[in-house]
Coordinates of C-alpha atoms and ligand atoms in Angstrom, one line a residue:
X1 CA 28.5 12.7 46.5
X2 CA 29.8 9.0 47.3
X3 CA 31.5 7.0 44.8
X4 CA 32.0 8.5 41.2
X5 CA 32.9 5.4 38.5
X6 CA 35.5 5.8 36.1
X7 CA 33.6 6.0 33.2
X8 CA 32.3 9.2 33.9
X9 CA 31.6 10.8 30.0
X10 CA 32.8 8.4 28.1
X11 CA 28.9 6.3 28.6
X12 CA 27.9 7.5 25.2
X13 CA 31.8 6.4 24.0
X14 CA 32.2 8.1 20.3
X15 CA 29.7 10.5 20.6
X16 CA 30.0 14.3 20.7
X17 CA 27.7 17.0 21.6
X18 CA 25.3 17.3 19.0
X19 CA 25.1 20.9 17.2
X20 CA 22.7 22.6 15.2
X21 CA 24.2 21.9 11.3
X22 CA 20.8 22.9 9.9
X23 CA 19.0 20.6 6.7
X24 CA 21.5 20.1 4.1
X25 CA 23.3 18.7 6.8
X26 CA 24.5 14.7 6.4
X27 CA 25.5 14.0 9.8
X28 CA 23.3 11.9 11.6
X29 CA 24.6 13.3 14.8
X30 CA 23.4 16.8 14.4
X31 CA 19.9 18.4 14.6
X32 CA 19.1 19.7 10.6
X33 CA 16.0 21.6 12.5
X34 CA 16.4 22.7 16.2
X35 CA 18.5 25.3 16.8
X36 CA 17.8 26.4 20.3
X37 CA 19.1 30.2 19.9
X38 CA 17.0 30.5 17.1
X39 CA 13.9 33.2 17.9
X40 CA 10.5 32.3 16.9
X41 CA 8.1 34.7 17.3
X42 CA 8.6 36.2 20.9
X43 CA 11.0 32.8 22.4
X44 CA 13.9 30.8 21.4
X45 CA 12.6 27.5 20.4
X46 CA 14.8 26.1 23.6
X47 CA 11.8 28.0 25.2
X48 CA 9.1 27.1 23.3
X49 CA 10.2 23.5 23.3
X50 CA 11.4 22.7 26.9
X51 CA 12.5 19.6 25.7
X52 CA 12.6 16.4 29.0
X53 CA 14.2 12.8 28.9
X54 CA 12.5 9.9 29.9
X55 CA 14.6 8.3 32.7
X56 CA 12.7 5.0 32.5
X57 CA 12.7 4.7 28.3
X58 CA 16.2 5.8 28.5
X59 CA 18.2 4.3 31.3
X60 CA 16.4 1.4 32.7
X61 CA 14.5 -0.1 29.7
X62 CA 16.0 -3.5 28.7
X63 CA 14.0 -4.4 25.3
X64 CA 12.0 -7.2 26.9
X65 CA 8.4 -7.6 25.3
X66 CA 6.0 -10.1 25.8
X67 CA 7.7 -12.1 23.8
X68 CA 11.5 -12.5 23.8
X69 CA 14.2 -11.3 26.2
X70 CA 16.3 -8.2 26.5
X71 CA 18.1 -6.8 23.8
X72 CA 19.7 -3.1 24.9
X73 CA 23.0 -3.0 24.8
X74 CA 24.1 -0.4 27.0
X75 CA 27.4 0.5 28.7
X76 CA 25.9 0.6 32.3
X77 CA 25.0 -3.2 32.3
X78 CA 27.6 -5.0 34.3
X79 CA 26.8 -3.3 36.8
X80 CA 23.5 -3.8 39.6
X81 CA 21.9 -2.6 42.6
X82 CA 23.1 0.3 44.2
X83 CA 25.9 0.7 41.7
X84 CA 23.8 0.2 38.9
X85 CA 21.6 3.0 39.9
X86 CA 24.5 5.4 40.3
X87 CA 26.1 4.7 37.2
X88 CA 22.6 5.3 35.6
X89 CA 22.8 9.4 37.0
X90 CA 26.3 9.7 35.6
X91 CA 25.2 8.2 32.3
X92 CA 22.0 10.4 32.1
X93 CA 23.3 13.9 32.6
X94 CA 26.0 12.9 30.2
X95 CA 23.6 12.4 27.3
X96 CA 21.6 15.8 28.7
X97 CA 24.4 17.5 28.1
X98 CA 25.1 15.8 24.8
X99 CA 22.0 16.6 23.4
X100 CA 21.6 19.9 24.7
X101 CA 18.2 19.4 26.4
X102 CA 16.9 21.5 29.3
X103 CA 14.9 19.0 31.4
X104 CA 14.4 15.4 32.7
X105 CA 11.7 13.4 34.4
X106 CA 11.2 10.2 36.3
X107 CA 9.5 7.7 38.3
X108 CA 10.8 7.0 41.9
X109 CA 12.0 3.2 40.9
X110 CA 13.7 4.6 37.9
X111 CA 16.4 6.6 40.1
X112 CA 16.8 3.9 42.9
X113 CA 15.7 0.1 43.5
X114 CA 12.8 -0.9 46.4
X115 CA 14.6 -2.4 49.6
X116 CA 13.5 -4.8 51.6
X117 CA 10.6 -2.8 53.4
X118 CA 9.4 1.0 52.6
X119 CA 12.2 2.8 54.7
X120 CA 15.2 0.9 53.1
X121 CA 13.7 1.7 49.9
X122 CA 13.4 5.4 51.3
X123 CA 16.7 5.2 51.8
X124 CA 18.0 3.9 48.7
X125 CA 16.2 6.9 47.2
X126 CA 17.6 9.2 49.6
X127 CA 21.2 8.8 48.1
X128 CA 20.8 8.6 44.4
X129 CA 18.5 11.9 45.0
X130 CA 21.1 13.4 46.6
X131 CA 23.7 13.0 43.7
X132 CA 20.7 13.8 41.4
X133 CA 20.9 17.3 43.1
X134 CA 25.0 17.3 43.0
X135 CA 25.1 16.6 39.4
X136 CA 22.3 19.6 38.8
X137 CA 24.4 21.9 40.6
X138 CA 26.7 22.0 37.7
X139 CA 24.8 21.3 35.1
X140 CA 21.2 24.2 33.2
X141 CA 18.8 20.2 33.4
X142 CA 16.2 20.3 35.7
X143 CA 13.4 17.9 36.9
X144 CA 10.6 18.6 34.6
X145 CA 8.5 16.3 36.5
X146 CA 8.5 13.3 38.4
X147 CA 6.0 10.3 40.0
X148 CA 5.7 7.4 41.3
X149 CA 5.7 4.1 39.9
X150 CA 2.7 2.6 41.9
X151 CA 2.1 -0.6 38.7
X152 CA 5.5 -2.2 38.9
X153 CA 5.0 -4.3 42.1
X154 CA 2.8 -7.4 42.9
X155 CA 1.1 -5.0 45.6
X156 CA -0.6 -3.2 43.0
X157 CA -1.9 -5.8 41.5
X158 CA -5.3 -4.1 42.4
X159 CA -4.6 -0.6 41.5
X160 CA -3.0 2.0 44.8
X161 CA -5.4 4.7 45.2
X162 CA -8.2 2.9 43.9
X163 CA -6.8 -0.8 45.3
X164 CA -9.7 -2.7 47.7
X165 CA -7.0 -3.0 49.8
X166 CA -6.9 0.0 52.3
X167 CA -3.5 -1.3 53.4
X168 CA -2.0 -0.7 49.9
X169 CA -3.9 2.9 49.6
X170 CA -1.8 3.6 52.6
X171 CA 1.4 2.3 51.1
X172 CA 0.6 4.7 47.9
X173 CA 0.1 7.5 50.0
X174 CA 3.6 7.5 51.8
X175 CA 5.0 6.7 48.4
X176 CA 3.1 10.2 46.8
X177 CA 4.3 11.4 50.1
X178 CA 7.7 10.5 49.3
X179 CA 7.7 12.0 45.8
X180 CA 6.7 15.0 46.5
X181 CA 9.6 15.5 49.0
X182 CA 12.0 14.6 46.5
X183 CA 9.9 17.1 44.3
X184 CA 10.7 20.0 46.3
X185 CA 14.4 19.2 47.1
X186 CA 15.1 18.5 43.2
X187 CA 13.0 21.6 42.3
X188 CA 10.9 20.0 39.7
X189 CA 8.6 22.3 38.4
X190 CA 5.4 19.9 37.9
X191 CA 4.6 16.4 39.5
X192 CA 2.9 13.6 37.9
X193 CA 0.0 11.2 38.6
X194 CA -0.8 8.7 36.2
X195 CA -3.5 5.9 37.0
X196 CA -1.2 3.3 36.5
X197 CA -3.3 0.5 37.5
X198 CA -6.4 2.6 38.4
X199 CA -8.8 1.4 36.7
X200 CA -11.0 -2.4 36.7
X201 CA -11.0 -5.2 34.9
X202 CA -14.4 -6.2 35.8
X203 CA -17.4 -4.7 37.3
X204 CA -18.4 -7.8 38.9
X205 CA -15.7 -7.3 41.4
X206 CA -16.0 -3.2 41.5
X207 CA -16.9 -0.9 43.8
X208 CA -16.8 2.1 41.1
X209 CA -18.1 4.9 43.4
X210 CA -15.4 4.0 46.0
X211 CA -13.0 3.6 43.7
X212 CA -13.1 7.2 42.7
X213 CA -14.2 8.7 45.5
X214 CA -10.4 6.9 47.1
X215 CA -8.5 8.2 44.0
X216 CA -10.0 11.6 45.0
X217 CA -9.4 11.5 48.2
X218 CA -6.0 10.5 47.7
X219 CA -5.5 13.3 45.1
X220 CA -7.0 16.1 47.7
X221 CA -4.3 14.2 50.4
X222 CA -1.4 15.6 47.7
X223 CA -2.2 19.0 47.4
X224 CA -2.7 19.1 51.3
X225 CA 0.5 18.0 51.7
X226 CA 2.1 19.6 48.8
X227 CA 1.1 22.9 50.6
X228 CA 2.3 21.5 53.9
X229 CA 5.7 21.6 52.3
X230 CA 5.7 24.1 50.6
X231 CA 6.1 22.2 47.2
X232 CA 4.8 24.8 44.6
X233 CA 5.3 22.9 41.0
X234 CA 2.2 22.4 39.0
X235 CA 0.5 19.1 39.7
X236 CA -0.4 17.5 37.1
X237 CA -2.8 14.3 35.8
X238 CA -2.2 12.2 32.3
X239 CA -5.0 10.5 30.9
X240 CA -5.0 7.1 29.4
X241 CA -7.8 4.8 28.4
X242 CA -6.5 1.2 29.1
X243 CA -3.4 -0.7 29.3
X244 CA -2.8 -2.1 32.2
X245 CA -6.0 -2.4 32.8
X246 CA -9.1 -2.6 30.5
X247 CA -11.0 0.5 31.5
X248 CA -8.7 3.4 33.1
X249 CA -10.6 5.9 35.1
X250 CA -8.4 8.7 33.7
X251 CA -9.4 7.8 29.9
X252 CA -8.8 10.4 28.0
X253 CA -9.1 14.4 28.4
X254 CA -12.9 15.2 28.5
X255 CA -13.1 12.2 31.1
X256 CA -10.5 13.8 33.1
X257 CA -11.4 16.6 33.2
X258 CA -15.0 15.9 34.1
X259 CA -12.8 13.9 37.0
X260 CA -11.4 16.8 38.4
X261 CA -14.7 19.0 38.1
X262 CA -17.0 16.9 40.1
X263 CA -14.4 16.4 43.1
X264 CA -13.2 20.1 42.9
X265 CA -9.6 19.2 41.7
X266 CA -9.6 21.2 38.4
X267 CA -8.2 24.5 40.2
X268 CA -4.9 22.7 41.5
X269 CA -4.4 19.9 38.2
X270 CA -3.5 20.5 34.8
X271 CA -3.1 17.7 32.1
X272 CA -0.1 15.8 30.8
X273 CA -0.9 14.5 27.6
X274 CA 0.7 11.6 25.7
X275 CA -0.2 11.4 21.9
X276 CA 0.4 7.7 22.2
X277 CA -2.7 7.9 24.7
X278 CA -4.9 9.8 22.8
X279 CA -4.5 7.2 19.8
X280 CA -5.1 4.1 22.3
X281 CA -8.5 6.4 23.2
X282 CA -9.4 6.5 19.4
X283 CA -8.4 10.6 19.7
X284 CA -5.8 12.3 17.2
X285 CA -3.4 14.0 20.0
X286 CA -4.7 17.5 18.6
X287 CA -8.4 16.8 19.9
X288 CA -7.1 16.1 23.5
X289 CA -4.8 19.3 22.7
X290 CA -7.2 20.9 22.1
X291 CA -10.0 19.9 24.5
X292 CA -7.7 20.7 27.3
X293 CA -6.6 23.9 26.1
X294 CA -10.6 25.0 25.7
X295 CA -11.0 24.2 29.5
X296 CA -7.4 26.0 30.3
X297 CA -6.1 23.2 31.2
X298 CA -3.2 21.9 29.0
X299 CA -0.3 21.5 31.2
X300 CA 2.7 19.4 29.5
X301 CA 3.2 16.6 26.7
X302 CA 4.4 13.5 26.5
X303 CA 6.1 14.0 23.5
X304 CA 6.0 10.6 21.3
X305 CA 3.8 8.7 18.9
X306 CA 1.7 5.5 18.6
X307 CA 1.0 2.8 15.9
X308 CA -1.8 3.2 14.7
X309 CA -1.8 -0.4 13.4
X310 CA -0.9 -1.7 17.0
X311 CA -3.8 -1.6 19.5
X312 CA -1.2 -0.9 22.6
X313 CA 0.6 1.8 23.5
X314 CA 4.2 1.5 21.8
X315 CA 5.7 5.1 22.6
X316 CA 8.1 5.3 19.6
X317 CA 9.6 8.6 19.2
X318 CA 7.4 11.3 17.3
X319 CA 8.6 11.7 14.1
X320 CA 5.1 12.1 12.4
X321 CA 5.4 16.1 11.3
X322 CA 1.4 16.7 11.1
X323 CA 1.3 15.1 14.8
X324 CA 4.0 17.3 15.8
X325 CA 3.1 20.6 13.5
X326 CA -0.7 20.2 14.8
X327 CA 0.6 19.8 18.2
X328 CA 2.6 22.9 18.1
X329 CA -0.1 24.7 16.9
X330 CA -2.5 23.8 19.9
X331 CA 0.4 24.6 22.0
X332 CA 1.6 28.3 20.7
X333 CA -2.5 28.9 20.8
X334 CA -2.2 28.0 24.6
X335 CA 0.4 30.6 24.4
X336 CA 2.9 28.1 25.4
X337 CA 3.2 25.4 28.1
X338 CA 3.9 27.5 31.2
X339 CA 6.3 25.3 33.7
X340 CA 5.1 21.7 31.0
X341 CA 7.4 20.6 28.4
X342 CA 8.0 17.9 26.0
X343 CA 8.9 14.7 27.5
X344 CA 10.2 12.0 25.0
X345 CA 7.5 9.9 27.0
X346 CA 9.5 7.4 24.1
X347 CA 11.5 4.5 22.9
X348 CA 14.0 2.8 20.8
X349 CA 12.5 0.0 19.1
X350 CA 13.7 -3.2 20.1
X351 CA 15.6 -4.1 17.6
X352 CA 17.5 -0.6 17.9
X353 CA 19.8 -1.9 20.8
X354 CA 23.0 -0.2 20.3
X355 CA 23.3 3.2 22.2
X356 CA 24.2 5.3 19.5
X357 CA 20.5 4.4 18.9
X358 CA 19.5 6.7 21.9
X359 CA 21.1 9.4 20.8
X360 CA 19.6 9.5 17.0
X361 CA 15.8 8.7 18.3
X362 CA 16.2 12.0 20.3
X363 CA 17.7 14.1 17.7
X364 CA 14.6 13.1 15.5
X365 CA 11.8 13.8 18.1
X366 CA 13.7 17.4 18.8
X367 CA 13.9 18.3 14.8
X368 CA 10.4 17.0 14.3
X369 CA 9.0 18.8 16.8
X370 CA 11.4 22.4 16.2
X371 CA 10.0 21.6 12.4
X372 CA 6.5 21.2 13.7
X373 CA 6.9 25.1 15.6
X374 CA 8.2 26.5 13.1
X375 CA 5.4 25.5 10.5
X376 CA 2.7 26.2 13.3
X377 CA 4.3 29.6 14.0
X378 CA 4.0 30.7 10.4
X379 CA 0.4 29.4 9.8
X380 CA -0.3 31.3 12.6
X381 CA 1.3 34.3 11.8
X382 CA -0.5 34.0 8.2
X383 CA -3.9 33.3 10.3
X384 CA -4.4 30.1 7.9
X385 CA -7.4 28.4 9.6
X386 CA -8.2 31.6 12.1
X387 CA -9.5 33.6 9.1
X388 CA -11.9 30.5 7.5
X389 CA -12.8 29.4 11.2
X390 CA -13.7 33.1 11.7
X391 CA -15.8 33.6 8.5
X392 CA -17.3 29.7 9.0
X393 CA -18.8 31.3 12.2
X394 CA -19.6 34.4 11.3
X395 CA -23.1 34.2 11.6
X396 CA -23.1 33.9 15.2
X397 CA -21.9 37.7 15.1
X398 CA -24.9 39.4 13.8
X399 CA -28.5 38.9 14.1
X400 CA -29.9 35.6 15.8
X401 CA -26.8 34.3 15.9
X402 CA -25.5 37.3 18.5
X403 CA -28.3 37.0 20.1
X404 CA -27.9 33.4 20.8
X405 CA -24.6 33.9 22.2
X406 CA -25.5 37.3 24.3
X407 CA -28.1 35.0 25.7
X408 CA -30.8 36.9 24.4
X409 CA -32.4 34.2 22.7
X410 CA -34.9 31.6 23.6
X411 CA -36.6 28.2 22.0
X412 CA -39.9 30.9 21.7
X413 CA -37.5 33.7 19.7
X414 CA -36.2 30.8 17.8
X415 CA -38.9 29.6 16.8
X416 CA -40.8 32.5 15.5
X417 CA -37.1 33.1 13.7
X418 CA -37.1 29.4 12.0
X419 CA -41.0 29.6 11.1
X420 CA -39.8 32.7 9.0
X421 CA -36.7 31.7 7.6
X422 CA -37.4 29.2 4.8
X423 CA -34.4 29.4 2.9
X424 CA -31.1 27.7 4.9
X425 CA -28.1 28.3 3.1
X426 CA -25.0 26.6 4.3
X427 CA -21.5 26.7 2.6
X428 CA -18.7 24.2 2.1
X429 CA -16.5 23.3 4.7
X430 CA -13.4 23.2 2.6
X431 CA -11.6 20.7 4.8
X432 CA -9.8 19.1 1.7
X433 CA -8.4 22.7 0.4
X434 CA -7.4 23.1 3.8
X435 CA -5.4 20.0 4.2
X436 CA -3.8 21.1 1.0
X437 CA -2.9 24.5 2.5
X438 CA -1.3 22.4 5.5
X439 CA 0.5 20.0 3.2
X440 CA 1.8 23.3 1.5
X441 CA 3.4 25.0 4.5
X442 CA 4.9 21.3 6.0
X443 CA 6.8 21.4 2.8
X444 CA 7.4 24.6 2.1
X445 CA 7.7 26.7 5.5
Ligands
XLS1 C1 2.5 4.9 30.8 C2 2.6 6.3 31.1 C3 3.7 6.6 32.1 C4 3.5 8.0 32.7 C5 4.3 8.3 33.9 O1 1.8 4.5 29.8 O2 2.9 7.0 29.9 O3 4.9 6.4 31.6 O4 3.9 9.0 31.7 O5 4.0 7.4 34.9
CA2 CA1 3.3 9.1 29.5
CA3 CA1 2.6 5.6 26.7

C-alpha cells in the first residue's frame, strides 16, 4: 500500500470516537439523537440512515470564496501532490471511523490530482484507489457513490457531454469510463452524474437539440459500458437548476425526469437529490422528494441545506428539523433508499476553519436527520396526514369520482353529472391545524 505517514490517527488530534450520550447530553462531541443500534420501526437507524462523507467538502475544500482566500486550517496542509493526496485517505477513514458512519463518496479529482496528460492522471488515480481499497479492507465504510468532476478544468469551459467541442465529449467519455472502473473495483453501490457544466448560458450560441441528444448519447455510452464490466451499482442523475451555468439541463426533478423518459433512460437512472438544489429551483426539498418517489424514482440524498436568503447554492449542513423530518417522511414512504444514502453533500462555513469544526458540523447533520426519522416514523405510525389526505379525497372512491378513476367516465357522463349537481360543497383544507400537528410531534416525539 506504498508509503503510510506518521500521523496516521492522530489527523483529528484530540478527538475521540463520538458515542451516542443521548439529549441531556453536554458534550459537543457526542450525538444527543443518533444512536445507530437503536430500531425504528423494522431497521436500525444506521440502516435507515446510511449516512456518506463528502470527500471534496471534507478533505480538499480550502475556504476560498469569491471573495477572500483560504481559511481551513487543516492538519494535512503542508503537504502536496502525490503526498498530499495520500495523506488525505489516511485522514478520511480516520474521521469515518470517528464518527461512526457507514459510507463515503467522491469525485475522481478529489482522491488524486490530473497529470500532465489523461494516462498520467490515470495513473495517479490508479494508486490512491488502490490504497482506498486497502484502507476498506479493514475498515465497515464503503463507496456510496462516486463521479467525475468534468467542471473543474478550463476544457470544460463549454460543458463535457453537452460541450461543442467533440474532442472534449471524447475526453468526458474516457473520464466516465474511468469512473466506472474505479466504481466496480471500490464496490460502490451507486454512481453519479451531475451536469456540472451542462447546461448554456446563451441561446444565441446553442445548439439545444444536440446538446441533449450528446448528453443522452453519452449517458446510453455508460450503461453500455457499465454492463460491459459488469459494474452493477445503481446509476444515478442529480438535478440542479443553475450554477455554473444559468440554465442547467438537469433542473430540477420533473425536468429530469421527463429527461430520462423521452431518451429511454428512466429504467437504468434514479435521482440523487440535494435539498440545497431544490431551493436554488424555488422547490422545498420534500416536493422533489416527493415527485421522484411518485415516478419510483428517488434514489439517494444529498443531505444538506441552503439559504434561503442567498440566491447560490451554499451547501451548509442540514440542521433545519422540518427539512430533515419532511425529508424522512418522503423517504420511509419510499420505503427506504434501497443502495442511496445520505451524503453530507455539505460544508463548514468559512469562518469555521478549525478541524474540530468538521467533526461538530457532522454530528449535527446525523442528530438532525436521526431526530427527523424518528418524528417521521411516529407520524407515520399515527397515520397523521394519511388519514386527512385519505378523507380529503374520499370522493374519488364512490360515485363519479370512482368512476373517473376506473376510467369509466367521460366529458359526456360528466357533463350530464355537473348539469345536475347544483350544490358543490367543498371543505377546509386545514393546512394551518396541520402545521400545528407537525410542530407538535417535532417537539414532543
Ligand atoms: C454541485 C453538486 C456536486 C454533485 C457531485 O453542486 O452538488 O457536488 O453532488 O458532482
Ligand atoms: Ca450534490
Ligand atoms: Ca450543492
Amino acid at each position: 500500500m506504498g508509503q503510510s505517514y506518521t500521523n496516521v490517527g492522530t489527523y483529528f488530534g484530540s478527538v475521540n470516537k463520538v458515542f451516542y450520550e443521548g439529549k441531556d447530553s453536554n458534550n459537543p462531541l457526542a450525538f444527543k439523537y443518533y444512536n445507530p443500534e437503536e430500531i425504528i420501526g423494522n431497521k436500525t437507524m444506521k440502516e435507515h440512515l446510511r449516512f456518506s462523507v463528502a470527500y471534496w467538502h471534507t478533505f480538499t475544500a480550502d475556504g476560498t470564496d469569491p471573495f477572500g482566500a483560504a481559511t481551513m486550517q487543516r492538519s494535512w496542509d503542508k503537504y502536496q501532490g502525490m503526498d498530499l493526496a495520500k495523506v488525505r485517505v489516511e485522514a478520511a477513514f480516520e474521521l469515518f471511523e470517528k464518527l461512526g458512519v457507514p459510507f463515503f463518496a467522491f469525485h475522481d479529482r478529489d482522491i488524486a490530482p490530473e497529470g500532465n496528460t489523461l494516462k498520467e492522471t490515470n495513473e495517479n488515480l490508479n494508486v490512491i484507489i488502490a490504497m482506498i481499497k486497502e484502507y476498506m479492507k479493514t475498515s465497515n465504510v464503503k463507496l456510496l457513490w462516486n463521479t467525475a468532476n468534468m467542471f473543474t478544468h478550463p476544457r470544460f469551459v463549454h460543458g463535457a457531454a453537452t460541450s461543442c467541442n467533440a474532442d472534449v465529449f471524447a475526453y468526458a467519455a474516457a473520464q466516465v469510463k474511468k469512473g466506472l472502473e474505479t466504481a466496480k473495483e471500490l464496490g460502490a453501490e451507486n454512481y453519479v452524474f451531475w451536469g456540472g457544466r451542462e447546461g448554456y448560458e446563451t441561446l444565441l450560441n446553442t445548439n439545444l437539440k444536440l446538446e441533449l441528444d450528446n448528453l443522452a448519447r453519452f449517458m446510453h455510452m455508460a450503461v453500455d459500458y457499465a454492463k460491459e464490466i459488469g459494474f452493477t451499482g445503481q446509476f444515478l442523475i442529480e438535478p440542479k437548476p443553475k450554477e455554473p451555468t444559468t440554465h442547467q439541463y438537469d433542473t430540477d426533478a420533473a425536468t429530469t425526469i421527463a429527461f430520462l423518459k423521452q431518451y429511454n433512460l428512466d429504467k437504468y437512472f434514479k435521482l440523487n437529490l440535494e435539498a440545497n438544489h431544490a431551493t436554488l429551483a424555488g422547490h422545498t426539498f420534500d416536493h422533489e422528494l416527493r415527485v421522484a418517489r411518485v415516478h419510483g424514482l428517488l434514489g439517494s440524498v444529498d443531505a444538506n441545506q441552503g439559504d434561503p436568503l442567498l440566491g447560490w447554492d451554499t451547501d451548509e449542513f442540514p440542521t433545519d428539523l422540518y427539512s430533515t423530518t419532511l425529508a424522512m417522511y418522503e423517504i420511509l414512504q419510499n420505503g427506504g433508499l434501497g443502495c442511496g444514502g445520505l451524503n453530507f453533500d455539505a460544508k463548514v462555513r468559512r469562518g469555521s476553519f478549525e478541524l474540530e469544526d468538521l467533526v461538530y458540523s457532522h454530528v449535527a447533520g446525523m442528530d438532525a436527520f436521526a431526530r427527523g426519522l424518528k418524528v417521521a416514523h411516529k407520524l407515520i405510525e399515527d397515520r397523521v396526514f394519511e388519514d386527512v389526505i385519505a378523507e380529503r379525497y374520499h370522493s374519488f372512491t364512490e360515485g363519479i369520482g370512482l368512476d373517473i378513476v376506473e376510467g369509466r367516465a367521460n366529458f359526456h357522463t360528466l357533463e350530464q353529472y355537473a348539469l345536475n349537481n347544483n350544490s358543490i360543497q367543498n371543505k377546509s383544507g386545514r393546512q394551518e391545524r396541520l402545521k400545528a400537528i407537525l410542530n407538535q410531534y417535532i417537539l414532543e416525539v
